[in-house]
Structures are given as structure tokens and as C-alpha cells.
């Protein structure tokens, strides 16, 4: 029994109060990015990788229709949304399953495939939701070291045991912004036993401009043990509506369908997601903006003498010097006081770095100027 669970028991020797499942009290709850700066009039939130362009203008028409019929349950199969996604990506809608954000899907995969004693693997600086969901399913989280802030295929394969049931890989990863080329992901898959699910979390796939990158669609199509998850929270600008989807083999879709809530995706999300995925012009605008500013921000911040991990996403990881007074904690306070909210990433193993989302031109330039002052 874990220490926390034991405490719960000793605190209630007569079992006069409920206690949660084994493992639950060992979970460190997810801490979202800050969103406000006390006393600052104008705030630029660059802490949650949201798009500065907002959602497609087509979304509001879609939502107006939904608003006049809020008494009606949504389509439990999210058919219109799955069809729109399938059409745009050239997929079979039967292999798509939607969720209340891709976070829900990550949790459902754990609930469906993990139980006590099983192991779930993720990497050193990987997205924290994996660990939380593995533990919530009562299973054992196994964290694997990275090399150069990038997932290490050999290290992951070396960590696989007979208890391993699931391997999570964010590609590209948040908060590092690094990625594994398609060839490396294929080598990872080829080294896994056939009963181990490889979950490719491609939340930032739309942003990647690299010839050697694949989001995972190809790998899912040819195999029985690969799942790709995607989200509408990032480039589509719909984080507030909570929409994610996964592309998976029929047997996995079938299993997760039995576990999920019957109406897990709400009516607004279905309508908005379908409209957003079809508006390719909006995505092109978001991509162009991100590409321009990802390069500018990286170069400008490196020009200030800071180290920036090369990113293929819509954010950069900025490393601060060990100089007293010039570290990430003080930089965070300095920027916050001026309305620029970045993300502390101590929980991801980076006590002396901040993650900055690529924001509007004004916000990006503001951070660059403020950092220049800060470092002076
Ligand atoms: C933002 C993000 C998600 C998306 O989560 P949603 O629940 O769809 O909003 C998933 N994975 C990673 C790595 C992310 O950074």
C-alpha cells in the first residue's frame, strides 16, 4: 500500500469516511497555465499553447444553430464531426472516435487497457497527462530518460517489460517542441510486442513543417496496436469547447466505445469542430503566422544570449542562466508584472526554463523587449 493510501486508512480507523482507489492520492494534480496577472490591465496569455488567431469565423454560424436547440441530446456517435475529419484527412470515419478534448481519450485508453500491475511508459519530459491517467487506472507509470530533450527510441524499448501495455509518445512533444522523425517512430513500433499499444499524441501535428515527420496516420492504418490522438485545442482555436479525436484500428475503437460516456462530445463541439476542420484557409493563416514568428522569436531570444530548444510546434522552451536574479522564476515574475504570462515548467523537469506560446505579433515582440530589459 502507498503511504498516502495508508494515511487515508489510519486517519479513518473505523472506515468512517470514503477513501479513493489505490494510487489516486499519489497523483500530482495537473496544474494548468496561469491566465491572469494581478493588477495588470492588458494580459497576453502565452501559457497554454492557444492560437492567437482564434477559431475559424465559420464556427459562430455553426454554434448559432446549436444554441437554438440546447434541449436536444447530442449525437452520441458525433457522426457529423467524424465525417468532416475523415473527409479532410482521407480516413474511414469508422476508425475515428471523438472525445471531450484529447485528454479524455488519453484517459479512456488507460481505463480500457490498463489495470493494477500493468505498466504504462512515457518519456522524461513528456506531457504530464499520461502519468496522471496511467495512475488513475491503478497502473504503474514508467518514465524513460530522453536524449537531447528528445524521446529516445532505444531507451523506450529497453524499458518494455512483460507488464507493459501502453507507450505514450507526444510527437512533437510538449513542452520541449522536439519531435521524432517517421523512421524513428517506425523503429519504435517495430520493437514493441504486438499487444502493446503505441499512442502517438499528435496535438501539434498541424504545425510541423518537416519532410521527415509523420503524424501517425500511416502507422495506424497498417497495424493493430497503434493509436493517433489529435486535438482541436491548438491550431483550430477551440480549446474552450474541448474536442479531440483518435484514429485507431477497429478493435480499439470498439473497446473504447464501450467505456466512454454515451454523450461525451457535446453538441456545440460537434458542430464547431465540423465547421472548423473544413476551413483550411484559416489553418493556412495560422500556420503562416506561426512559422514566421517561431523563427523570429527563436532568433531574437537566442540573440539575447538565452538557449532556446529548437521547436517544431507553436511554442518555445526558453532556458535561463544560473546567474542569481536572472533565473526562470524571476523572469516569470518580471514578465507577469508586465502582462506577459508564460508557463513555468518545473513539473516537466525544467526548473530553470519557461515555455512561451507563439502569440500575436504584439505579444511576441513584447516578450522579446521585456526579456531584453530583464537580462540587462
Ligand atoms: C494541448 C495538448 C493536448 C490537447 O489536449 P486537449 O485535451 O485536446 O485540449 C494533448 N497532448 C499534448 C501533448 C498537448 O500539449
PDB file of C-alpha atoms and ligand atoms in Angstrom, residues 30 48-49 99-106 126-130 170-175 201-204 229-234 238-239 242-245 315 348 355, ligand 1:
ATOM      1  CA  UNK A  30      -2.389  18.792 -13.292  1.00  0.00           C
ATOM      2  CA  UNK A  48      -1.330  27.205 -22.788  1.00  0.00           C
ATOM      3  CA  UNK A  49      -0.316  26.974 -26.456  1.00  0.00           C
ATOM      4  CA  UNK A  99     -13.576  12.886 -27.142  1.00  0.00           C
ATOM      5  CA  UNK A 100     -14.071  15.782 -24.769  1.00  0.00           C
ATOM      6  CA  UNK A 101     -10.596  17.019 -25.642  1.00  0.00           C
ATOM      7  CA  UNK A 102      -7.864  14.553 -26.479  1.00  0.00           C
ATOM      8  CA  UNK A 103      -7.145  14.427 -22.732  1.00  0.00           C
ATOM      9  CA  UNK A 104     -10.342  12.429 -22.338  1.00  0.00           C
ATOM     10  CA  UNK A 105      -9.194   9.967 -24.991  1.00  0.00           C
ATOM     11  CA  UNK A 106      -5.822   9.501 -23.279  1.00  0.00           C
ATOM     12  CA  UNK A 126       6.627  14.065 -21.802  1.00  0.00           C
ATOM     13  CA  UNK A 127       3.136  15.509 -21.388  1.00  0.00           C
ATOM     14  CA  UNK A 128       2.036  15.131 -17.724  1.00  0.00           C
ATOM     15  CA  UNK A 129      -1.446  13.873 -18.525  1.00  0.00           C
ATOM     16  CA  UNK A 130      -0.014  10.418 -19.405  1.00  0.00           C
ATOM     17  CA  UNK A 170       3.912  13.066 -27.780  1.00  0.00           C
ATOM     18  CA  UNK A 171       5.187  13.834 -31.257  1.00  0.00           C
ATOM     19  CA  UNK A 172       6.045  16.696 -31.301  1.00  0.00           C
ATOM     20  CA  UNK A 173       6.435  16.804 -27.540  1.00  0.00           C
ATOM     21  CA  UNK A 174       5.144  19.494 -25.224  1.00  0.00           C
ATOM     22  CA  UNK A 175       6.939  21.348 -23.564  1.00  0.00           C
ATOM     23  CA  UNK A 201      -0.179  12.100 -29.383  1.00  0.00           C
ATOM     24  CA  UNK A 202      -0.045  14.442 -32.373  1.00  0.00           C
ATOM     25  CA  UNK A 203      -1.606  17.517 -30.738  1.00  0.00           C
ATOM     26  CA  UNK A 204       0.773  19.789 -32.653  1.00  0.00           C
ATOM     27  CA  UNK A 229      -4.696  11.286 -30.994  1.00  0.00           C
ATOM     28  CA  UNK A 230      -5.359  14.801 -32.274  1.00  0.00           C
ATOM     29  CA  UNK A 231      -6.957  17.932 -30.866  1.00  0.00           C
ATOM     30  CA  UNK A 232      -8.998  20.980 -31.840  1.00  0.00           C
ATOM     31  CA  UNK A 233      -7.498  22.890 -28.910  1.00  0.00           C
ATOM     32  CA  UNK A 234      -4.352  24.091 -30.632  1.00  0.00           C
ATOM     33  CA  UNK A 238     -11.307  25.582 -29.942  1.00  0.00           C
ATOM     34  CA  UNK A 239      -9.728  24.681 -26.595  1.00  0.00           C
ATOM     35  CA  UNK A 242     -12.991  20.534 -25.611  1.00  0.00           C
ATOM     36  CA  UNK A 243     -12.690  18.475 -28.823  1.00  0.00           C
ATOM     37  CA  UNK A 244     -10.215  15.709 -29.521  1.00  0.00           C
ATOM     38  CA  UNK A 245     -10.215  12.682 -31.767  1.00  0.00           C
ATOM     39  CA  UNK A 315       5.768  27.288 -28.560  1.00  0.00           C
ATOM     40  CA  UNK A 348       8.254  18.766 -16.540  1.00  0.00           C
ATOM     41  CA  UNK A 355       7.632  27.806 -22.153  1.00  0.00           C
TER      42      UNK A 355
HETATM   43  C1  LIG B   1      -2.501  20.554 -25.593  1.00  0.00           C
HETATM   44  C2  LIG B   1      -2.130  19.123 -25.668  1.00  0.00           C
HETATM   45  C3  LIG B   1      -3.104  18.146 -25.844  1.00  0.00           C
HETATM   46  C4  LIG B   1      -4.524  18.550 -26.099  1.00  0.00           C
HETATM   47  O1  LIG B   1      -5.361  18.384 -25.066  1.00  0.00           O
HETATM   48  P1  LIG B   1      -6.920  18.646 -25.269  1.00  0.00           P
HETATM   49  O2  LIG B   1      -7.480  17.824 -24.178  1.00  0.00           O
HETATM   50  O3  LIG B   1      -7.309  18.129 -26.618  1.00  0.00           O
HETATM   51  O4  LIG B   1      -7.150  20.097 -25.127  1.00  0.00           O
HETATM   52  C5  LIG B   1      -2.728  16.833 -25.926  1.00  0.00           C
HETATM   53  N1  LIG B   1      -1.430  16.487 -25.858  1.00  0.00           N
HETATM   54  C6  LIG B   1      -0.469  17.390 -25.729  1.00  0.00           C
HETATM   55  C7  LIG B   1       0.956  16.965 -25.737  1.00  0.00           C
HETATM   56  C8  LIG B   1      -0.793  18.741 -25.610  1.00  0.00           C
HETATM   57  O5  LIG B   1       0.172  19.649 -25.438  1.00  0.00           O
END
